[in-house]
mmCIF file of C-alpha atoms and ligand atoms in Angstrom:
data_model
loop_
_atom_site.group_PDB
_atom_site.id
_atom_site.type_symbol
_atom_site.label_atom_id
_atom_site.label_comp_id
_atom_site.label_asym_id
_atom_site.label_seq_id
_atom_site.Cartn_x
_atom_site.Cartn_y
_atom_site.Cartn_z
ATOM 1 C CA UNK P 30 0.000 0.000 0.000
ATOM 2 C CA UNK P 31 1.027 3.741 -1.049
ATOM 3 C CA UNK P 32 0.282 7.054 0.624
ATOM 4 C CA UNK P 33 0.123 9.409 -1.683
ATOM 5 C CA UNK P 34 0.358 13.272 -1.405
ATOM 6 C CA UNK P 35 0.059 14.923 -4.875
ATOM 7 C CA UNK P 36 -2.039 15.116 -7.180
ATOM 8 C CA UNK P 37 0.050 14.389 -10.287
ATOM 9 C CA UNK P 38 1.419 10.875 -8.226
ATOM 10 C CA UNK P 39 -2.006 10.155 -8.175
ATOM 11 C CA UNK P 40 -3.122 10.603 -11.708
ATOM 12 C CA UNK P 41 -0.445 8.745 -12.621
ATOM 13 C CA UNK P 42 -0.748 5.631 -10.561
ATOM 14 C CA UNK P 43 -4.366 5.716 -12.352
ATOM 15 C CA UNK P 44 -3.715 6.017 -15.585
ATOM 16 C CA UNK P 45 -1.235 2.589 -15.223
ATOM 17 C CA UNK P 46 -4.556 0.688 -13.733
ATOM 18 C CA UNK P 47 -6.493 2.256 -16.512
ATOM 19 C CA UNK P 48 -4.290 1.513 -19.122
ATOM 20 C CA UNK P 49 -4.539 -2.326 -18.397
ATOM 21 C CA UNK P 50 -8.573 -1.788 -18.033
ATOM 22 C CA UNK P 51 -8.492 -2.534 -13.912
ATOM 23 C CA UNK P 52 -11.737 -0.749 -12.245
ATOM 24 C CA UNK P 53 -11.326 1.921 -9.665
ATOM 25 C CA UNK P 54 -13.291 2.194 -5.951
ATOM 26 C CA UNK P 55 -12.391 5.289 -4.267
ATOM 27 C CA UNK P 56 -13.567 6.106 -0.601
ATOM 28 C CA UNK P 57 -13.810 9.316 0.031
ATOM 29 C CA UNK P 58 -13.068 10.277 4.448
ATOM 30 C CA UNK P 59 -11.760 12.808 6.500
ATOM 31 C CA UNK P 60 -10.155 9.775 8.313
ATOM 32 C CA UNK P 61 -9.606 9.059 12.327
ATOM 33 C CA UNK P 62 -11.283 5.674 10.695
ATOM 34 C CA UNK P 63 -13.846 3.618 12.657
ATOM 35 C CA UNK P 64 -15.943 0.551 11.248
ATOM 36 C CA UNK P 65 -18.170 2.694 9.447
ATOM 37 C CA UNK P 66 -15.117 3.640 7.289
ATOM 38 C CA UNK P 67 -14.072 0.311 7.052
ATOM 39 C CA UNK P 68 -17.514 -0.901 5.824
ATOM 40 C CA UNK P 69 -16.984 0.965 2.969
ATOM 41 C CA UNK P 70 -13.698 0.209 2.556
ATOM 42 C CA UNK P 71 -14.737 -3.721 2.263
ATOM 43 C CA UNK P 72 -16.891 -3.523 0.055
ATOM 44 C CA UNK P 73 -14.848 -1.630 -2.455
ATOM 45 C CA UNK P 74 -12.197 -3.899 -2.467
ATOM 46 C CA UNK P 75 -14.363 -6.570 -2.557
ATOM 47 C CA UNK P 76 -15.597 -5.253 -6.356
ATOM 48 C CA UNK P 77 -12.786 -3.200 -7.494
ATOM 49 C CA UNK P 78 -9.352 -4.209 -9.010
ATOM 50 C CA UNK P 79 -7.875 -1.217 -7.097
ATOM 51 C CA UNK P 80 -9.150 0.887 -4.098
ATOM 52 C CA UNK P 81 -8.420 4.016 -3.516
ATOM 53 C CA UNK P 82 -9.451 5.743 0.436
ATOM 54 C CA UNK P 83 -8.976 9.719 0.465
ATOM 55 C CA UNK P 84 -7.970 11.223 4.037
ATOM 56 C CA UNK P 85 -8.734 14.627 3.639
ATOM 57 C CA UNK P 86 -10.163 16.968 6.721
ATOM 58 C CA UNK P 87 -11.927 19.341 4.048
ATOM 59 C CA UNK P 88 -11.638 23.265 4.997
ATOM 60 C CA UNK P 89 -14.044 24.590 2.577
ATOM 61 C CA UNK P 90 -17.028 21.999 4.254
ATOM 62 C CA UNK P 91 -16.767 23.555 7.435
ATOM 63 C CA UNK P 92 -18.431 26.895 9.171
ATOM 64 C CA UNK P 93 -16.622 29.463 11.300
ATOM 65 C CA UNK P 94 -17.789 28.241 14.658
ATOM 66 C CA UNK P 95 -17.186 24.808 13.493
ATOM 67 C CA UNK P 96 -14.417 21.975 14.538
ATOM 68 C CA UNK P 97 -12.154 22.049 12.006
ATOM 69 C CA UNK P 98 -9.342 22.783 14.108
ATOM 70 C CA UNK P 99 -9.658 20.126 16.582
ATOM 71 C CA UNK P 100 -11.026 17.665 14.129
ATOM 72 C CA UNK P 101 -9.592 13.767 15.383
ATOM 73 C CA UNK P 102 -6.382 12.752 13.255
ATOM 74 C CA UNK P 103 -4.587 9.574 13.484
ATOM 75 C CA UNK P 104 -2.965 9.072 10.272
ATOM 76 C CA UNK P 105 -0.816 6.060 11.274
ATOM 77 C CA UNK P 106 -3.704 3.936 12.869
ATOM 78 C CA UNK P 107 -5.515 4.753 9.757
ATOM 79 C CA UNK P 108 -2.573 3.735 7.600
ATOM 80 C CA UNK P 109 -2.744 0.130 9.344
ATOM 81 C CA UNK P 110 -6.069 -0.163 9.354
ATOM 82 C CA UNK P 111 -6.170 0.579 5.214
ATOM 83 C CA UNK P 112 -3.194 -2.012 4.839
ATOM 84 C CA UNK P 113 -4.761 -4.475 6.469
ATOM 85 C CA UNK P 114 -8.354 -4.283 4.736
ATOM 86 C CA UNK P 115 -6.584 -4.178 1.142
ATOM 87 C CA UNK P 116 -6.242 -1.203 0.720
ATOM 88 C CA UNK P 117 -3.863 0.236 -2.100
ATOM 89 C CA UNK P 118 -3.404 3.707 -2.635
ATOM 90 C CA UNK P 119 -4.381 6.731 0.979
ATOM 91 C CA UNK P 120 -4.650 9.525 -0.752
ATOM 92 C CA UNK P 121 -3.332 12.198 1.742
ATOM 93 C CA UNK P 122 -2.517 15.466 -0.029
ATOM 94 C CA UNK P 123 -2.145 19.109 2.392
ATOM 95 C CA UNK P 124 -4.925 21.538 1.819
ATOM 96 C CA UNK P 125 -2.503 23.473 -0.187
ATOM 97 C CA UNK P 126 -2.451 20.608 -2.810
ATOM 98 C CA UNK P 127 -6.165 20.927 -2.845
ATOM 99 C CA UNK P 128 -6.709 24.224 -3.154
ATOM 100 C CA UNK P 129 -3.330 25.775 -4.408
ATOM 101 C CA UNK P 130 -3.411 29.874 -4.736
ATOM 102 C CA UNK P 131 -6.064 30.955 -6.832
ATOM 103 C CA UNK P 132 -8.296 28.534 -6.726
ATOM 104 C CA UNK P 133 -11.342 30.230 -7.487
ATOM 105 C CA UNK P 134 -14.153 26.667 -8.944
ATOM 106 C CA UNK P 135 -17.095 26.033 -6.624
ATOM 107 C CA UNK P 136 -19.802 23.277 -6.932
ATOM 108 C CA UNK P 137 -23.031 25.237 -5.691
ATOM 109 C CA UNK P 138 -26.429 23.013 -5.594
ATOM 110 C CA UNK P 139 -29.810 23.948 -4.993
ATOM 111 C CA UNK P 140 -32.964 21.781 -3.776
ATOM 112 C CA UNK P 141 -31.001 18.743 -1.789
ATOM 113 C CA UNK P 142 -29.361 21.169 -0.196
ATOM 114 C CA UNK P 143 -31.316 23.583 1.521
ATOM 115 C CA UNK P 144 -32.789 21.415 4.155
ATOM 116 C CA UNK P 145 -31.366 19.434 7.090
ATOM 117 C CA UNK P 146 -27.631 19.744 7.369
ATOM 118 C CA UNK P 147 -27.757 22.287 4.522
ATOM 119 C CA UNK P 148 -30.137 24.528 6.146
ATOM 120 C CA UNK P 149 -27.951 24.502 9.260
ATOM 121 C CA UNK P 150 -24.809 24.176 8.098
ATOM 122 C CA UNK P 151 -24.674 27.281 5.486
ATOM 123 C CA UNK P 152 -21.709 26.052 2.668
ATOM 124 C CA UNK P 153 -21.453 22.884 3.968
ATOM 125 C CA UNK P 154 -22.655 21.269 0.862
ATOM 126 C CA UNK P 155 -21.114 23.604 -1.300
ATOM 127 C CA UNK P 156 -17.539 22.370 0.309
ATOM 128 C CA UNK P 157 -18.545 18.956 -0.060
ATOM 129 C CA UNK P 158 -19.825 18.563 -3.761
ATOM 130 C CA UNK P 159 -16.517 20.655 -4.259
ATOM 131 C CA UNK P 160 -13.961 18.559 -3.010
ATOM 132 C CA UNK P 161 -15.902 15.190 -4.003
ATOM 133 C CA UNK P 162 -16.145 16.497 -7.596
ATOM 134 C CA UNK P 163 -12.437 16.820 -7.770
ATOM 135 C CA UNK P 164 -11.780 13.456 -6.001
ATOM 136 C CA UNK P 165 -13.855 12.129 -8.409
ATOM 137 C CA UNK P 166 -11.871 13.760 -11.452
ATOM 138 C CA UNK P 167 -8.181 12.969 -9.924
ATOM 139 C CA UNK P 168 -9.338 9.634 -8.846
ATOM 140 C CA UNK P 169 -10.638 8.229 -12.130
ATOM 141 C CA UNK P 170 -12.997 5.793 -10.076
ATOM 142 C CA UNK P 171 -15.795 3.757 -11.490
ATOM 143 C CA UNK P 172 -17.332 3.147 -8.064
ATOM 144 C CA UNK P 173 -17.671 5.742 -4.979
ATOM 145 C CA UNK P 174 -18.885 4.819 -1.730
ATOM 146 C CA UNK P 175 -20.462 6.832 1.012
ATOM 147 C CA UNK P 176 -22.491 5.947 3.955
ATOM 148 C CA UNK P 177 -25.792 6.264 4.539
ATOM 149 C CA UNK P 178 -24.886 7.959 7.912
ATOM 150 C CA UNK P 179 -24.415 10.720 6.259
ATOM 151 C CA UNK P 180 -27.973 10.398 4.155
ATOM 152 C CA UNK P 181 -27.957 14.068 3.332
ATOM 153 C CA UNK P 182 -24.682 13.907 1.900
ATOM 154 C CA UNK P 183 -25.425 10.461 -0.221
ATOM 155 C CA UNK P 184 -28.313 11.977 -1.799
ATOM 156 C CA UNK P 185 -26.452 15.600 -2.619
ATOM 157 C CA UNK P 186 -23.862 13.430 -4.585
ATOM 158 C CA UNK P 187 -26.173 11.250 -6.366
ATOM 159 C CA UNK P 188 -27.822 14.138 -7.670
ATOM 160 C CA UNK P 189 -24.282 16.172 -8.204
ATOM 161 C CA UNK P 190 -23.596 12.847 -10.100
ATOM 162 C CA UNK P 191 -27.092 13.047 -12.162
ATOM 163 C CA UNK P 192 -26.430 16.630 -13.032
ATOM 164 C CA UNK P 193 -23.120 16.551 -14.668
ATOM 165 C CA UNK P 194 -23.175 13.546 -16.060
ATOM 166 C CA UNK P 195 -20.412 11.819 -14.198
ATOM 167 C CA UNK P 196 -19.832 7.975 -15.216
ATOM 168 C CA UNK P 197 -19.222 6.887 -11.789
ATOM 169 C CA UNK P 198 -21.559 4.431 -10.103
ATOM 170 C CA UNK P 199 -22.195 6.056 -6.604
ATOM 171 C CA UNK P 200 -23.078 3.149 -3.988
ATOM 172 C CA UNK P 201 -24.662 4.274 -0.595
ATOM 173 C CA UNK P 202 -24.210 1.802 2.294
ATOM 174 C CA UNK P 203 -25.879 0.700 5.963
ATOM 175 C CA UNK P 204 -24.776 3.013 9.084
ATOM 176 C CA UNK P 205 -22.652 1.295 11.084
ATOM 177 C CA UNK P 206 -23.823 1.324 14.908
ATOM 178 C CA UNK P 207 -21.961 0.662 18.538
ATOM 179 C CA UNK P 208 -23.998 -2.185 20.034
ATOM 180 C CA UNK P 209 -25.719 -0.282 21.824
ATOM 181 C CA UNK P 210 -26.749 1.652 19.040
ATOM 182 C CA UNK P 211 -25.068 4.583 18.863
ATOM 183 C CA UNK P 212 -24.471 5.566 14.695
ATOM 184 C CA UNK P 213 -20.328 5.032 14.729
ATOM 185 C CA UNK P 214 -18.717 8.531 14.314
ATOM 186 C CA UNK P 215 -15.020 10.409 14.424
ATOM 187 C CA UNK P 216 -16.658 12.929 16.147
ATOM 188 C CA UNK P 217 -17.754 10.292 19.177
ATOM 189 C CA UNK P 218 -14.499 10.826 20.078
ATOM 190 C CA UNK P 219 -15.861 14.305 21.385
ATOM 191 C CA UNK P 220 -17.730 12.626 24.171
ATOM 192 C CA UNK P 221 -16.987 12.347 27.808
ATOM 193 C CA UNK P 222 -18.198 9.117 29.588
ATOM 194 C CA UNK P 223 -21.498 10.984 31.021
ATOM 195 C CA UNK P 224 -22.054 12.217 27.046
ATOM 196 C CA UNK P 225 -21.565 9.195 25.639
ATOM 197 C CA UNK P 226 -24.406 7.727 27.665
ATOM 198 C CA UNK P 227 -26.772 10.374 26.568
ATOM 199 C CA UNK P 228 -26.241 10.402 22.893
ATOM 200 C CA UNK P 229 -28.227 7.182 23.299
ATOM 201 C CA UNK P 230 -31.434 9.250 22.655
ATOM 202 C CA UNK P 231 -30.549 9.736 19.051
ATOM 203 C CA UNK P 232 -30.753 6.424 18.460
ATOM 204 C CA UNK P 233 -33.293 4.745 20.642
ATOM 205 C CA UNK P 234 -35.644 8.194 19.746
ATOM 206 C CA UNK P 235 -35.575 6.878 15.827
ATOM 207 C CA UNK P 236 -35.892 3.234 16.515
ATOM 208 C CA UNK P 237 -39.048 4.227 18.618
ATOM 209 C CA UNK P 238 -40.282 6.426 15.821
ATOM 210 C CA UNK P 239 -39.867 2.942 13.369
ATOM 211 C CA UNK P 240 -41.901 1.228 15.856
ATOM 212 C CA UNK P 241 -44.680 3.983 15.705
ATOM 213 C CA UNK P 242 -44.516 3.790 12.184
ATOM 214 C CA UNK P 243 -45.225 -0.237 11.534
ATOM 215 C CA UNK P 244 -47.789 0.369 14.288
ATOM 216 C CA UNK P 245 -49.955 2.648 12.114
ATOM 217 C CA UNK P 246 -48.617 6.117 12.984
ATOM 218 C CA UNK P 247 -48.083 7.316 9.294
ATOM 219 C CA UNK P 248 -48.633 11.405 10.559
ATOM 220 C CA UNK P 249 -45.244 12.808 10.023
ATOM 221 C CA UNK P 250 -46.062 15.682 13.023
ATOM 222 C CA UNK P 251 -46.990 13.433 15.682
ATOM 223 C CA UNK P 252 -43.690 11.121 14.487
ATOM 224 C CA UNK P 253 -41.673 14.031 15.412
ATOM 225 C CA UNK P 254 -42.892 15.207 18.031
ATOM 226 C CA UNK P 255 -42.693 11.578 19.895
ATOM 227 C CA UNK P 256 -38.654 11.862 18.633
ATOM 228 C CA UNK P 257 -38.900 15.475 20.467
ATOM 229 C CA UNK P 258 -40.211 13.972 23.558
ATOM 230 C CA UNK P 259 -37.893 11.505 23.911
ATOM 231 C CA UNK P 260 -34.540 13.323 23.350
ATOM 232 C CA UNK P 261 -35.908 16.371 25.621
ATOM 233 C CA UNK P 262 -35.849 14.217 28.480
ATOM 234 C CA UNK P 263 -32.237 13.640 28.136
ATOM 235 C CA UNK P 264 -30.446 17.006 29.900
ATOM 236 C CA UNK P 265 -27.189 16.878 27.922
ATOM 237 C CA UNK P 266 -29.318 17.157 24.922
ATOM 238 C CA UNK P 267 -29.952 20.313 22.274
ATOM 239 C CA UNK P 268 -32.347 19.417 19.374
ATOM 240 C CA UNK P 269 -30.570 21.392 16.316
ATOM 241 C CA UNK P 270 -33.574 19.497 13.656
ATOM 242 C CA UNK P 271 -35.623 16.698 13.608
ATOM 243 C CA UNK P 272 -37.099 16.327 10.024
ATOM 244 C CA UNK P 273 -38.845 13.880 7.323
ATOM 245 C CA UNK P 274 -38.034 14.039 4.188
ATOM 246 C CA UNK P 275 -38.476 12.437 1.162
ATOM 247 C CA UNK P 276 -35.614 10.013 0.452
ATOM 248 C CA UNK P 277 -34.374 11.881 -2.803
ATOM 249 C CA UNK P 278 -35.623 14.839 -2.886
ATOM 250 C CA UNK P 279 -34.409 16.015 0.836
ATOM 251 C CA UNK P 280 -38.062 17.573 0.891
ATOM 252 C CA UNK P 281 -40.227 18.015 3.472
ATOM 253 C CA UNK P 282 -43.497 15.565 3.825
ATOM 254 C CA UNK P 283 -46.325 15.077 5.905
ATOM 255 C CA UNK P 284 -47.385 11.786 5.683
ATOM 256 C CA UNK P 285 -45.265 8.424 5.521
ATOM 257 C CA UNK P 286 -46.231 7.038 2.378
ATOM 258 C CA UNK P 287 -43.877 4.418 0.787
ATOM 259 C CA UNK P 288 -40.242 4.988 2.733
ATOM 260 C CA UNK P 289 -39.270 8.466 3.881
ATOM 261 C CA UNK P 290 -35.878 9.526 5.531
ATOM 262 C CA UNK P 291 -36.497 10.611 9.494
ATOM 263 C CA UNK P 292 -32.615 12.669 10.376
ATOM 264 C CA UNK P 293 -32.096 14.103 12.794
ATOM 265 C CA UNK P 294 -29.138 16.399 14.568
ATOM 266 C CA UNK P 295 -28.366 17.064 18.205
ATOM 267 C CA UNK P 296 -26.185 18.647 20.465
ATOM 268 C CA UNK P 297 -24.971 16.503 23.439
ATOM 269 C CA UNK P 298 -23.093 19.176 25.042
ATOM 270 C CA UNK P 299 -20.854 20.598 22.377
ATOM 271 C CA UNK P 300 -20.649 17.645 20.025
ATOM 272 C CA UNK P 301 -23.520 18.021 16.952
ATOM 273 C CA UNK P 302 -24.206 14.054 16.101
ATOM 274 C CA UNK P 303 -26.568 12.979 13.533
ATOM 275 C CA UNK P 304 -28.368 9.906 12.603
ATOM 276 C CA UNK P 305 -31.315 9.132 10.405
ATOM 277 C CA UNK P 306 -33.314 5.862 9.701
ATOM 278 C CA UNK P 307 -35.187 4.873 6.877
ATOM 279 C CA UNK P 308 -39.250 4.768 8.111
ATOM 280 C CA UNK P 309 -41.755 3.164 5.881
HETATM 281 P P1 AMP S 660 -16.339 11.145 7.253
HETATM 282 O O1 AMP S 660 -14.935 10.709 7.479
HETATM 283 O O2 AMP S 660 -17.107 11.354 8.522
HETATM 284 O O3 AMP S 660 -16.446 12.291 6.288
HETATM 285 O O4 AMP S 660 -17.072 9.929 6.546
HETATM 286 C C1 AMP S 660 -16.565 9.356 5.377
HETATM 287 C C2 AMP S 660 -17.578 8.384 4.820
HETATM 288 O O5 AMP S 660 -17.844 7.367 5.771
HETATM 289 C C3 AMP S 660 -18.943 9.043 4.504
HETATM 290 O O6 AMP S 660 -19.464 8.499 3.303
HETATM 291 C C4 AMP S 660 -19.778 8.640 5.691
HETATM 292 O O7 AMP S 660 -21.160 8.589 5.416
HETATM 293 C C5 AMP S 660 -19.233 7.259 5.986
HETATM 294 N N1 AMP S 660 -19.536 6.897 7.369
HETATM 295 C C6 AMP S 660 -19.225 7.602 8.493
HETATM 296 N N2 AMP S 660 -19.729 6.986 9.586
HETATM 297 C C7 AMP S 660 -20.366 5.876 9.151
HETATM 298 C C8 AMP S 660 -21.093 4.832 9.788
HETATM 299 N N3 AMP S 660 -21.278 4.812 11.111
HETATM 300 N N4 AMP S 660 -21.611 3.856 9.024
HETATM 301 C C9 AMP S 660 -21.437 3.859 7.674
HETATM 302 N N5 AMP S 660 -20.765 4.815 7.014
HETATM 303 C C10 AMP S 660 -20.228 5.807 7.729
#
């Protein structure tokens, strides 16, 4: 396995596979992996000649008041944990390499992005459907995988992929969960002891909200506010959205018809976690 910092190494590693006709699996991260990561990582190996795993903490994704500075690194855990699923090329290039002087190119998306994490997170989407758009381009891949963790985000680069035409196949995959539920997450790593107990709510509020649902309870208001209920009885906890949406679209319904998206965000004390589950 390689780590690779440039751009130009990179290109050139993939035009050798492509030359000889190998396919491509690329997987994008911001690293400090976890099994959620590694998930992903599987599966691409396990259907690509070559897989490529970007490590890349992404400036231009995050707000002002956001945790980009103390955002979890471990780049040589991460290194062993790539060699040993498979693995063949990290990507790891500095921000510089990204976005040398000048850089001036922005992908900007309407519709997908204005609710949930988009709504909240002003840019966010902007950063990401930038810096995916060019992994995408250096990386040559036929395959990209993403997590359905971060549902938002799966659906904004389906569509991104839709919209321009792109000829890679975009595969969305299962959150990975703690066993006691708890949607895996770098930023878990955030959590004292007493934290990590409450971010429970996220969890167990949603599975309650699936049981509601194959009970009857189709009413998208009284769904949420049952999610409110439960996660307001947990102290450490700030509601930032609770939403249903329609799977593609991101948009806002009001009755569970065929399968809907329920996400949610919350504070537990200064660490914003999300999770989602499919209802319906
Ligand atoms: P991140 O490093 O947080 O930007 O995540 C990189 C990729 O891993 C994204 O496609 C995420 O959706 C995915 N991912 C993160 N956590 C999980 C999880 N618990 N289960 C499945 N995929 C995940």
């Amino acid at each position: 396995m390689e780590v690779i910092n440039t751009v130009v190494e990179l290109e050139e590693k993939v035009r050798a596979w492509k030359s000889k006709g190998d396919s491509i699996g690329l997987v994008p991260t911001m690293g400090y992996l976890h099994e959620g990561h590694m998930s992903l990582v599987t599966e691409a190996v396990t259907q690509n000649d070559h897989v490529i795993i970007s490590i890349f903490v992404n400036p231009i994704q995050f707000g002002v008041n956001e945790d980009l500075d103390c955002y979890p690194r471990n780049m040589e855990r991460d290194t062993q944990l790539c060699k040993d699923a498979g693995v063949d090329v990290i990507f790891f290039p500095s921000v510089e390499e990204m976005y040398p002087q000048g850089f001036s190119s922005f992908v900007d998306m309407s519709h997908v992005t204005e609710t949930l994490c988009g709504s909240k997170r002003p840019g966010h989407f902007r950063g990401v459907c930038t810096v995916v758009m060019k992994l995408f381009n250096i990386s040559g891949a036929d395959n990209a995988y993403f997590g359905q963790k971060d549902a938002q985000q799966l659906a904004v680069i389906k569509r991104m992929t839709k919209d321009f035409n792109l000829s890679v196949n975009v595969v969305g995959l299962p959150i990975v969960r703690e066993k006691d539920g708890l949607a895996m997450s770098s930023r878990n790593s955030y959590l004292s002891e007493e934290e990590r107990t409450a971010a429970l709510c996220l969890s167990t509020s949603l599975q309650e909200a699936l049981k509601s649902v194959q009970q009857g309870d189709k009413k998208v208001d009284s769904l949420k506010q049952q999610i409110h209920q439960t996660i307001a009885k947990e102290p450490l906890a700030r509601i930032d959205y609770i939403e249903i949406v329609n799977m593609e679209t991101m948009q806002p319904i009001e009755q569970i018809e065929t399968s809907a998206l329920c996400a949610i965000a919350v504070y537990i004390g200064r660490t914003r976690l999300i999770d989602n589950i499919v209802l319906g």
